[in-house]
mmCIF file of C-alpha atoms and ligand atoms in Angstrom:
data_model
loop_
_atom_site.group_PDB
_atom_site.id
_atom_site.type_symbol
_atom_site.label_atom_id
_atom_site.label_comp_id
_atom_site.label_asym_id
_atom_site.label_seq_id
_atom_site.Cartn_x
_atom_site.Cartn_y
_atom_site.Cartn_z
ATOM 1 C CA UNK M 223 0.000 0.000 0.000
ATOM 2 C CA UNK M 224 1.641 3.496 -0.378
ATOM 3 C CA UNK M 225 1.443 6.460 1.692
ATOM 4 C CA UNK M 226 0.922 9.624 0.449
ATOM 5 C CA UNK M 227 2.659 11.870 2.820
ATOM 6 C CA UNK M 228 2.413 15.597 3.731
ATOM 7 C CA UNK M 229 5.425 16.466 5.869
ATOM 8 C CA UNK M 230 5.150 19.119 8.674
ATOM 9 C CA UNK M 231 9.155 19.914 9.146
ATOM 10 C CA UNK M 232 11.579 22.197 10.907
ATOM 11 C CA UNK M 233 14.749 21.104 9.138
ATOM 12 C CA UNK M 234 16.910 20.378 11.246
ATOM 13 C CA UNK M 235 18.867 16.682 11.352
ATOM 14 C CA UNK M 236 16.632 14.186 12.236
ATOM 15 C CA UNK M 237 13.737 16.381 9.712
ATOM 16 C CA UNK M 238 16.306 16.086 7.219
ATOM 17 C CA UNK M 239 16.748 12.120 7.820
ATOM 18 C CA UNK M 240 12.842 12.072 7.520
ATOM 19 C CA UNK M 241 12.813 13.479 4.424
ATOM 20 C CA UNK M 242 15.389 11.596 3.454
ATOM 21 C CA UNK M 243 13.288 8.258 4.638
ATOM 22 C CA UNK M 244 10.828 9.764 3.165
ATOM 23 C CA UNK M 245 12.287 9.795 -0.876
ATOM 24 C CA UNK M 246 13.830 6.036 -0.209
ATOM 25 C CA UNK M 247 10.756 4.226 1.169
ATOM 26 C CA UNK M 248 9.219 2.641 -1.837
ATOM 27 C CA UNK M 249 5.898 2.362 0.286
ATOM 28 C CA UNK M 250 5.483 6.301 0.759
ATOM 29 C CA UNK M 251 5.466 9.471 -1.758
ATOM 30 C CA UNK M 252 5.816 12.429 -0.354
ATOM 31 C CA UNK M 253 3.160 14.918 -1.828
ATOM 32 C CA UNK M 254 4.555 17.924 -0.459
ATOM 33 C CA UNK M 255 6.834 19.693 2.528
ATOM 34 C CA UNK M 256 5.781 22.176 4.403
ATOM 35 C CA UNK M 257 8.522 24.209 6.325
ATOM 36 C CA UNK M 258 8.934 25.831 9.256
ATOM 37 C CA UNK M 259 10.718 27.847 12.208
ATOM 38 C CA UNK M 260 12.075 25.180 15.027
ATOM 39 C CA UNK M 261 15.124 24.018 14.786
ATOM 40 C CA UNK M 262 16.516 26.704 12.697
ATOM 41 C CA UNK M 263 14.645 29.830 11.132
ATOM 42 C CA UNK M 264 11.705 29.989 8.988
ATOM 43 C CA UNK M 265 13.773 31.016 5.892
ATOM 44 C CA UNK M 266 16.612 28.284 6.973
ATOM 45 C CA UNK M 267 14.022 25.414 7.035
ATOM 46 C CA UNK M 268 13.196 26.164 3.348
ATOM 47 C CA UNK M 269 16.694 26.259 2.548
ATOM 48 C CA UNK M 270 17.259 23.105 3.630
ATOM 49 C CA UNK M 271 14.314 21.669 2.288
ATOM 50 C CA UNK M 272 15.241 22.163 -1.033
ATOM 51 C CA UNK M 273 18.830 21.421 -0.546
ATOM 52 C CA UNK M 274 17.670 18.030 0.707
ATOM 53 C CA UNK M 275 14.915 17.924 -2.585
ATOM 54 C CA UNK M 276 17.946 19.062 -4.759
ATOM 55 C CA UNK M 277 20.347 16.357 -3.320
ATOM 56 C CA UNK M 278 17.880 13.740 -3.972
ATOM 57 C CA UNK M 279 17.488 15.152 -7.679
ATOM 58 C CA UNK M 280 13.588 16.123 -7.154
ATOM 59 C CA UNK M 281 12.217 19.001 -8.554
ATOM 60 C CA UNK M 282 8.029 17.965 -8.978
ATOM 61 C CA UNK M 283 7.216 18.095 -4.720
ATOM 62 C CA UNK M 284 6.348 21.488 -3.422
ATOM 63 C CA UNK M 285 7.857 23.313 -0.722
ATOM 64 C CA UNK M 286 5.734 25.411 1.665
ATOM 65 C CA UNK M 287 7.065 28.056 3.677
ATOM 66 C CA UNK M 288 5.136 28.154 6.771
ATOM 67 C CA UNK M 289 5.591 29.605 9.829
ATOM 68 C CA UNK M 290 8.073 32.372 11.317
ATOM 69 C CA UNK M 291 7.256 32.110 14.818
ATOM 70 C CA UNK M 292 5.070 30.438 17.820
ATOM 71 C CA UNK M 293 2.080 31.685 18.463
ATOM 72 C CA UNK M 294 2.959 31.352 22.166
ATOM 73 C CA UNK M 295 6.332 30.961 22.843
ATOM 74 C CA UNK M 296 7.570 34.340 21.429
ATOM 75 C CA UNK M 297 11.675 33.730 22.871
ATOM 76 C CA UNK M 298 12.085 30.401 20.769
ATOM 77 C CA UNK M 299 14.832 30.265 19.061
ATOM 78 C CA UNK M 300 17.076 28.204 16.510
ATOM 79 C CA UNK M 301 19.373 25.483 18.125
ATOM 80 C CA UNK M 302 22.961 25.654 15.684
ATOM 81 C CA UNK M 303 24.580 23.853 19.060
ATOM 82 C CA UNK M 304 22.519 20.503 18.199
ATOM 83 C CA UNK M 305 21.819 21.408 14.293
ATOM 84 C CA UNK M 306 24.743 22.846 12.826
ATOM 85 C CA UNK M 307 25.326 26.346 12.241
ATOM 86 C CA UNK M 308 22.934 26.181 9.119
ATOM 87 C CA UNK M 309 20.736 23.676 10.765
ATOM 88 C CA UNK M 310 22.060 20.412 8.587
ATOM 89 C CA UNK M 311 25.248 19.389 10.512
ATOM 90 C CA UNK M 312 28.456 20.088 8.595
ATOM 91 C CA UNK M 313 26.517 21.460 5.441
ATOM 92 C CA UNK M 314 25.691 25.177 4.719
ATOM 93 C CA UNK M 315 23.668 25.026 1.697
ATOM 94 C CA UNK M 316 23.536 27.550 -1.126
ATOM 95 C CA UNK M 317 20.646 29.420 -0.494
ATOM 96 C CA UNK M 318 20.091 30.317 -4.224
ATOM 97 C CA UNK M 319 18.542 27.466 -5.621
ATOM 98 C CA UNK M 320 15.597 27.865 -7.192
ATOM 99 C CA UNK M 321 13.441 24.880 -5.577
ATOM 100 C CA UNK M 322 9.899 24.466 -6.355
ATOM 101 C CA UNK M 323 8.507 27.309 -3.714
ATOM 102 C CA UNK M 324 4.527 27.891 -3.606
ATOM 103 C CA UNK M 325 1.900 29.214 -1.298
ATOM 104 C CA UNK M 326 0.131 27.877 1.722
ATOM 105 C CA UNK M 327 -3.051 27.369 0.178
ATOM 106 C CA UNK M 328 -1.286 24.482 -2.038
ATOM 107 C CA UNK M 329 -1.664 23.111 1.644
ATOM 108 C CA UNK M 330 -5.702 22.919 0.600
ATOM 109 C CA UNK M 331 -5.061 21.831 -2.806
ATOM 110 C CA UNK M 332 -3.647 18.997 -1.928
ATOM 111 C CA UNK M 333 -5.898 17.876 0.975
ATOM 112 C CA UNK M 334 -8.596 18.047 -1.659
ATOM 113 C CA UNK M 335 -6.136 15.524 -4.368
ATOM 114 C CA UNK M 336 -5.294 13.161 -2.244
ATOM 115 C CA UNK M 337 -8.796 13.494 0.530
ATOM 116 C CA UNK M 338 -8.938 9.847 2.123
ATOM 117 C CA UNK M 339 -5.202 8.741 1.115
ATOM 118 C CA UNK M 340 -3.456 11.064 2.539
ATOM 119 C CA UNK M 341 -1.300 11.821 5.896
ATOM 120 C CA UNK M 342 0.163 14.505 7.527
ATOM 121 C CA UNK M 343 2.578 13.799 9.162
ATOM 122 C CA UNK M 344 3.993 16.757 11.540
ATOM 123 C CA UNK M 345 7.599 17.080 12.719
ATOM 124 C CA UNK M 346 8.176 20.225 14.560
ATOM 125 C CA UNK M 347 5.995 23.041 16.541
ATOM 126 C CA UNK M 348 2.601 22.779 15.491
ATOM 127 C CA UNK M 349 2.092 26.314 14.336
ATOM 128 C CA UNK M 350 1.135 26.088 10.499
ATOM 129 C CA UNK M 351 -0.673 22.923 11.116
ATOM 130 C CA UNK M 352 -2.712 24.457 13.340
ATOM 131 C CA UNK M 353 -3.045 27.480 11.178
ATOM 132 C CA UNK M 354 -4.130 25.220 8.062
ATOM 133 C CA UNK M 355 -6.510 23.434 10.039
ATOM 134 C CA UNK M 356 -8.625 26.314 11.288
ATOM 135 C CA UNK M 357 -8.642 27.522 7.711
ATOM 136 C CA UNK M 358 -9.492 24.459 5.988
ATOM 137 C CA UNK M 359 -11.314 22.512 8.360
ATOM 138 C CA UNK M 360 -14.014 21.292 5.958
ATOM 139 C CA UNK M 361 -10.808 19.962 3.403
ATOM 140 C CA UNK M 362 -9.319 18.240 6.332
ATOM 141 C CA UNK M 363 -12.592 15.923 7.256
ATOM 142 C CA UNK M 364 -11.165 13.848 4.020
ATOM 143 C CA UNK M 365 -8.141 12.801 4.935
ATOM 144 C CA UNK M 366 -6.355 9.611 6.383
ATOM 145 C CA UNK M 367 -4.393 10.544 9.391
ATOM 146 C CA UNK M 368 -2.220 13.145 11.614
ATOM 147 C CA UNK M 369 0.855 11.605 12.835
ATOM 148 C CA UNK M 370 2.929 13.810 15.308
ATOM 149 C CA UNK M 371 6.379 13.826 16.878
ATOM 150 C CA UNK M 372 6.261 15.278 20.044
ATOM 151 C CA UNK M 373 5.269 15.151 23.800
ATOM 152 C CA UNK M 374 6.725 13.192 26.462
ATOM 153 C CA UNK M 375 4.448 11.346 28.759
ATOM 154 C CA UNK M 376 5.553 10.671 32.539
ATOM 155 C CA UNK M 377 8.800 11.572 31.187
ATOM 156 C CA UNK M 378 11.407 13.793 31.571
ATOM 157 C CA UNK M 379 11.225 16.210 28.455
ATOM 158 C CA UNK M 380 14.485 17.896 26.577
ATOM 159 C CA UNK M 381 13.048 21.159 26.380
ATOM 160 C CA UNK M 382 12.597 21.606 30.062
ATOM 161 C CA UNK M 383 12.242 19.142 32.836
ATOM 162 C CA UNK M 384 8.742 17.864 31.457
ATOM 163 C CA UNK M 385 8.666 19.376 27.668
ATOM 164 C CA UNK M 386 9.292 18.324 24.730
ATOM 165 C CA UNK M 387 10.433 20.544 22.216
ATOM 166 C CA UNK M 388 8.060 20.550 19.664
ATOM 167 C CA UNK M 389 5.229 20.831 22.105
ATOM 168 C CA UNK M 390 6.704 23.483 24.283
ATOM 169 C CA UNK M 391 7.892 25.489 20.605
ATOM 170 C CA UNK M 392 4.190 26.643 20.346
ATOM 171 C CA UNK M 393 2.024 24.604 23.197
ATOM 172 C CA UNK M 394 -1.056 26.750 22.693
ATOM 173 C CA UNK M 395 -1.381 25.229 18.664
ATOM 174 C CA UNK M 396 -0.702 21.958 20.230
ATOM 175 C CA UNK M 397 -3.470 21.726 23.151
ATOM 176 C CA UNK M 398 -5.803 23.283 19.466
ATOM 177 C CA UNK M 399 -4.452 20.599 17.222
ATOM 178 C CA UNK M 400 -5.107 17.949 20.273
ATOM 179 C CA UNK M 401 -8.205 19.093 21.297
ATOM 180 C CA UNK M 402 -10.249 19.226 17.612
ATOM 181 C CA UNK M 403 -8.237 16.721 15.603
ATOM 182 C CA UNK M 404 -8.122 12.692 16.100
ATOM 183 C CA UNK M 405 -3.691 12.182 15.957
ATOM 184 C CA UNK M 406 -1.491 9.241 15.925
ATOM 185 C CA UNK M 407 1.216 10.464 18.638
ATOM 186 C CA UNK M 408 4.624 9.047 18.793
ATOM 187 C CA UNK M 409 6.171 10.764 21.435
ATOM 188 C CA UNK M 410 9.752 11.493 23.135
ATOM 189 C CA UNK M 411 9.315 7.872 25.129
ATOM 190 C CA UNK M 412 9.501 6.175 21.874
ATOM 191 C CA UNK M 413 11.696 8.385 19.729
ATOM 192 C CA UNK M 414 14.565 8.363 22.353
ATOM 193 C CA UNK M 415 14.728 4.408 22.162
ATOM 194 C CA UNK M 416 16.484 4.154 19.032
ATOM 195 C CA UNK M 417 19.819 5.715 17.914
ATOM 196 C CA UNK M 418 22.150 6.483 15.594
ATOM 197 C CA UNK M 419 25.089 3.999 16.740
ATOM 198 C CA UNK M 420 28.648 4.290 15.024
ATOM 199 C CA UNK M 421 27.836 1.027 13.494
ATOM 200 C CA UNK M 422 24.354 2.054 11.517
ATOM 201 C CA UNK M 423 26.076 5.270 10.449
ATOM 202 C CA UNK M 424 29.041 3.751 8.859
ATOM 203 C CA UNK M 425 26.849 1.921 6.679
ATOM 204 C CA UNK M 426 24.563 5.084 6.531
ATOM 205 C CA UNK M 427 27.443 6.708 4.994
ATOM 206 C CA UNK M 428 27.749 3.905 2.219
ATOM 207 C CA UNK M 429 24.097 4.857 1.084
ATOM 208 C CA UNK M 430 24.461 5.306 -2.953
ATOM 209 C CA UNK M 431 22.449 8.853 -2.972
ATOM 210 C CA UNK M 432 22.467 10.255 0.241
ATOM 211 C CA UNK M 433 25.519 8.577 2.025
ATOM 212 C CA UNK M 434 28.052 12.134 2.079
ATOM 213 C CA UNK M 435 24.798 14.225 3.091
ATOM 214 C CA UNK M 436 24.265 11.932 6.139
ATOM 215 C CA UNK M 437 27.827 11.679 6.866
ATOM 216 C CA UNK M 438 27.895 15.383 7.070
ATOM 217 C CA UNK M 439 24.426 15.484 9.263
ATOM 218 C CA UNK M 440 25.070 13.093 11.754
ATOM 219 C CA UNK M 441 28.701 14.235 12.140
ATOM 220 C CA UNK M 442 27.541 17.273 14.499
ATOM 221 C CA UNK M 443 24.366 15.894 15.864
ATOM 222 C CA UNK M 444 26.495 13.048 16.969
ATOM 223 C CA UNK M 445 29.215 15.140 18.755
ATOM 224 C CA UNK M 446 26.389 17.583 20.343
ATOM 225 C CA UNK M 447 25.170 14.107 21.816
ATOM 226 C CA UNK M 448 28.317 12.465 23.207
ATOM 227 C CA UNK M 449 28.916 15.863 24.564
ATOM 228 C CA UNK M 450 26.013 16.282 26.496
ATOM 229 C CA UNK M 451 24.765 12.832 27.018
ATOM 230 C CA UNK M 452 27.824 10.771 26.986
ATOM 231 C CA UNK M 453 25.748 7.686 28.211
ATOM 232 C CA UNK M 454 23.849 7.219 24.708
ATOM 233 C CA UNK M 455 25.557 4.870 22.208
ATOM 234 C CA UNK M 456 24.879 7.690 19.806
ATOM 235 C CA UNK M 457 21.728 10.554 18.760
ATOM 236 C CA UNK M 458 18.190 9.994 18.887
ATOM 237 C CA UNK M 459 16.487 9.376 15.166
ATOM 238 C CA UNK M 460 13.109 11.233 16.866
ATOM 239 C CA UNK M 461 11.852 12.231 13.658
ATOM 240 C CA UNK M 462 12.045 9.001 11.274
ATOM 241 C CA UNK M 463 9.655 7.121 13.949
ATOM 242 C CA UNK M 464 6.605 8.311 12.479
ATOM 243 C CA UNK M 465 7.335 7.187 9.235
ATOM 244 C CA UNK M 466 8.030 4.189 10.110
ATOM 245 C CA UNK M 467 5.022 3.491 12.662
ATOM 246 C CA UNK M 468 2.647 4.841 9.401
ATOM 247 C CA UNK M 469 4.007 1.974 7.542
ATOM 248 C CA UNK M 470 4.378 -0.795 10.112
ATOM 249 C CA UNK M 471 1.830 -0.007 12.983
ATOM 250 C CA UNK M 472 2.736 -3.289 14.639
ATOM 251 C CA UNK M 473 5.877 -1.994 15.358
ATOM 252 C CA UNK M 474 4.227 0.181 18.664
ATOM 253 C CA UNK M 475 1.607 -0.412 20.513
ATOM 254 C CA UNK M 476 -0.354 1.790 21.715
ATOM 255 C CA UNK M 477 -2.851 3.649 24.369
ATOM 256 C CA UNK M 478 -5.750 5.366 23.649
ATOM 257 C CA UNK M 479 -6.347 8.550 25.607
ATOM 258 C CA UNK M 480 -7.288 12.304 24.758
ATOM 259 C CA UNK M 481 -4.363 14.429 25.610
ATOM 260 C CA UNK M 482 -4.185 17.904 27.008
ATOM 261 C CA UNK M 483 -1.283 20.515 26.743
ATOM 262 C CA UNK M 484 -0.323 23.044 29.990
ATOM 263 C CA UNK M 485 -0.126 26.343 28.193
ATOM 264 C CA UNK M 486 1.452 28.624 31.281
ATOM 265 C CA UNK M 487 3.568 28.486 34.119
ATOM 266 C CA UNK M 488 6.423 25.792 35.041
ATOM 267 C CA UNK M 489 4.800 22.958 33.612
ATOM 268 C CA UNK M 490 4.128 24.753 29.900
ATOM 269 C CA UNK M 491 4.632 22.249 26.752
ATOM 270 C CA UNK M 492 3.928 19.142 29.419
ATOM 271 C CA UNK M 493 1.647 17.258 27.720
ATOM 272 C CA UNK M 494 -1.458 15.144 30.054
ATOM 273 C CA UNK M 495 -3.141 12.268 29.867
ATOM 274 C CA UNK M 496 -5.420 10.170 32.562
ATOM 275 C CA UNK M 497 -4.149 6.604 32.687
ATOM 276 C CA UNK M 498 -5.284 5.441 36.019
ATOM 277 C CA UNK M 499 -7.264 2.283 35.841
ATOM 278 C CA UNK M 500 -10.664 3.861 35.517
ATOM 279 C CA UNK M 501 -9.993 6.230 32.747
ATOM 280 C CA UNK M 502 -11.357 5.844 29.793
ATOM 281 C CA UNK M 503 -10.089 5.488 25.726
ATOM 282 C CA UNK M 504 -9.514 8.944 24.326
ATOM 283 C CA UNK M 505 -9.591 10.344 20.478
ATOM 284 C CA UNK M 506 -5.524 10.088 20.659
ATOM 285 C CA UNK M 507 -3.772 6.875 19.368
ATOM 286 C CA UNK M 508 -0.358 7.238 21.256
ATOM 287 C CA UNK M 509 2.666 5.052 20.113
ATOM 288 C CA UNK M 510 3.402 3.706 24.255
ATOM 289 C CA UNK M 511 6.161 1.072 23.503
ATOM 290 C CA UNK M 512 8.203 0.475 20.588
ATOM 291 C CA UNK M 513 10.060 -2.959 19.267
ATOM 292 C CA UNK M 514 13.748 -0.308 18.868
ATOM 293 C CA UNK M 515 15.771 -3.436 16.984
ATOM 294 C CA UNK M 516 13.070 -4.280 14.455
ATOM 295 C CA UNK M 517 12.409 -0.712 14.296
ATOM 296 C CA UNK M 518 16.076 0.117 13.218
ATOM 297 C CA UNK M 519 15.644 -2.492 10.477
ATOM 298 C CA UNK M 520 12.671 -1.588 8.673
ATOM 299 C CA UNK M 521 14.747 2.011 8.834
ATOM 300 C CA UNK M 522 17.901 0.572 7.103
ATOM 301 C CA UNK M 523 15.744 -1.611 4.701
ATOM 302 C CA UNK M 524 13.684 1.022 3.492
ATOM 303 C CA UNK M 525 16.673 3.321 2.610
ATOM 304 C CA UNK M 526 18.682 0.548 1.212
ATOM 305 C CA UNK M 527 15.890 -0.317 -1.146
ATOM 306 C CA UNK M 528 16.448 -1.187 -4.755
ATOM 307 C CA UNK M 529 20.237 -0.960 -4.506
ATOM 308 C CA UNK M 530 21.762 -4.177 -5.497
ATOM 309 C CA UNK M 531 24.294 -3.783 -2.288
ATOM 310 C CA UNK M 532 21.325 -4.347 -0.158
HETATM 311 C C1 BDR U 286 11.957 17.052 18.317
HETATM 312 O O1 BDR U 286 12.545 18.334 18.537
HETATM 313 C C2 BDR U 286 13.343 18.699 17.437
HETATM 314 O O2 BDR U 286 14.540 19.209 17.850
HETATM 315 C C3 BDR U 286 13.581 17.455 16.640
HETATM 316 O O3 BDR U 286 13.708 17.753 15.270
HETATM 317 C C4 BDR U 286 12.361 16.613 16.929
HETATM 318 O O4 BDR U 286 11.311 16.936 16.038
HETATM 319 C C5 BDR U 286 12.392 16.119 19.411
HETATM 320 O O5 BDR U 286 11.944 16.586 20.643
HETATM 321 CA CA1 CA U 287 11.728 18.249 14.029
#
């Protein structure tokens, strides 16, 4: 079966290794990218969105430019110390190509083509999603599923000492998005289960189109991580899970459970849900465990795909 995928993004690494997943997987085509502030700057993201496009040698999927800012967190700012200085590790791409730029309300025009086959899936704050769904709520009725990276449940967060970043970025779109839209969630507990080890990004680096581009990525995402958190065998791939858990759904499982988002005070970005023994299913399907080995594999397989070194 084949995906078609819209993809939310904040390019960034592990966006960029999304995207990346994204192109390879022979079950998914991505339908369009819509970019945003996050992990670097608005005008960054689209950057390296079409760097990423132009590496791959596509010029027919559209890139969005989204959002500049958080509705609610007006101090966020880019992170060069875990992104790179442009946002893509070692790389600081040209920012004169001529990439295949249009408006936001492409964001409608494709909801409408692709109506009951088609997921978002949403890797950064949730600003433009949330934008694009309170103008085209009618369009998005149609479609397949929301898949989002982000919250941490019973967790410690990165962002602060419950947040996750992309929920924190702009919690007042998330608690919106949460509270009128079914999602798939796969949050922090899952995407910090599987890493990047030495060993996967040697033969990363072998990968026919994109092996130099990852090598380049991971280099400074890695050393940010041994750094900081010399305990990991090596960075978290947060932002491929989705992709993965759209195609293989057996590879979570999950609780269902509608989720709220604290909006002030110390606990902003933590996001809430009621799992005591009486509580009942919710609209949210939340990725709770994950299977990190088989996980890893599907990962490697898909991008390894129809090369004969396989
Ligand atoms: C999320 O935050 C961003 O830095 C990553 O790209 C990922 O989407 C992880 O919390
Ligand atoms: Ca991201």
């Amino acid at each position: 079966m084949k995906h078609y995928v819209l993809l939310f993004c904040d390019p960034g690494i592990d966006d960029a290794m999304a995207m990346m997943l994204a192109i390879m997987h022979p079950q998914i085509e991505l339908v369009g990218i819509v970019t945003s502030y996050g992990n670097v700057t608005k005008e960054q993201s689209i950057i390296n969105a079409d760097y990423i496009l132009k590496v791959a040698g596509i010029t027919d999927v559209p890139v969005i430019p989204a959002a500049f800012r958080s509705f609610s967190e007006f101090d966020e700012e880019a992170y060069p110390e875990i992104h790179g200085s442009a946002g893509l590790g070692s790389i600081i791409p040209p920012n004169h190509f001529p990439g295949n730029r249009v408006g936001f309300d492409t964001i409608r025009s494709i909801l409408l083509t692709y109506k009951q086959n088609l997921t978002i899936i949403e890797l950064g704050r949730m600003t433009a999603l949330a934008k694009a769904f309170n103008l085209f709520e009618n369009e998005f009725r149609y479609i397949k599923n929301v898949i989002v990276m982000g919250g941490a449940f019973f967790m410690p967060g990165n962002r602060t000492p419950i947040a996750e970043a992309n929920i924190y970025g702009d919690s007042v779109s998330a608690k919106f998005i949460f509270n009128y839209l079914n999602t798939i969630i796969t949050p922090l507990n899952i995407t910090s289960q599987a890493m990047f080890t030495p060993a996967l990004m040697q033969r990363l680096a072998s990968h026919p189109k994109f092996g130099k581009t990852i090598q380049a990525l991971l280099s400074v995402y890695t050393a940010y991580y041994k750094e900081n958190q010399p305990h990991l065998p090596g960075p978290p791939i947060h932002d491929i899970v989705p992709l993965l858990v759209m195609v293989q759904p057996s590879l979570s499982t999950y609780v269902y459970r509608d989720v709220d988002v604290i909006t002030n005070g110390k606990a902003k970005g933590m996001t809430m849900i009621d799992l005591r023994t009486m509580s009942e299913e919710g609209r949210h399907k939340i990725a709770w465990t994950v299977n990190a080995d088989r996980l890893l594999h599907e990962y490697e397989r898909a991008m390894f795909t129809g090369y004969a070194d396989e």
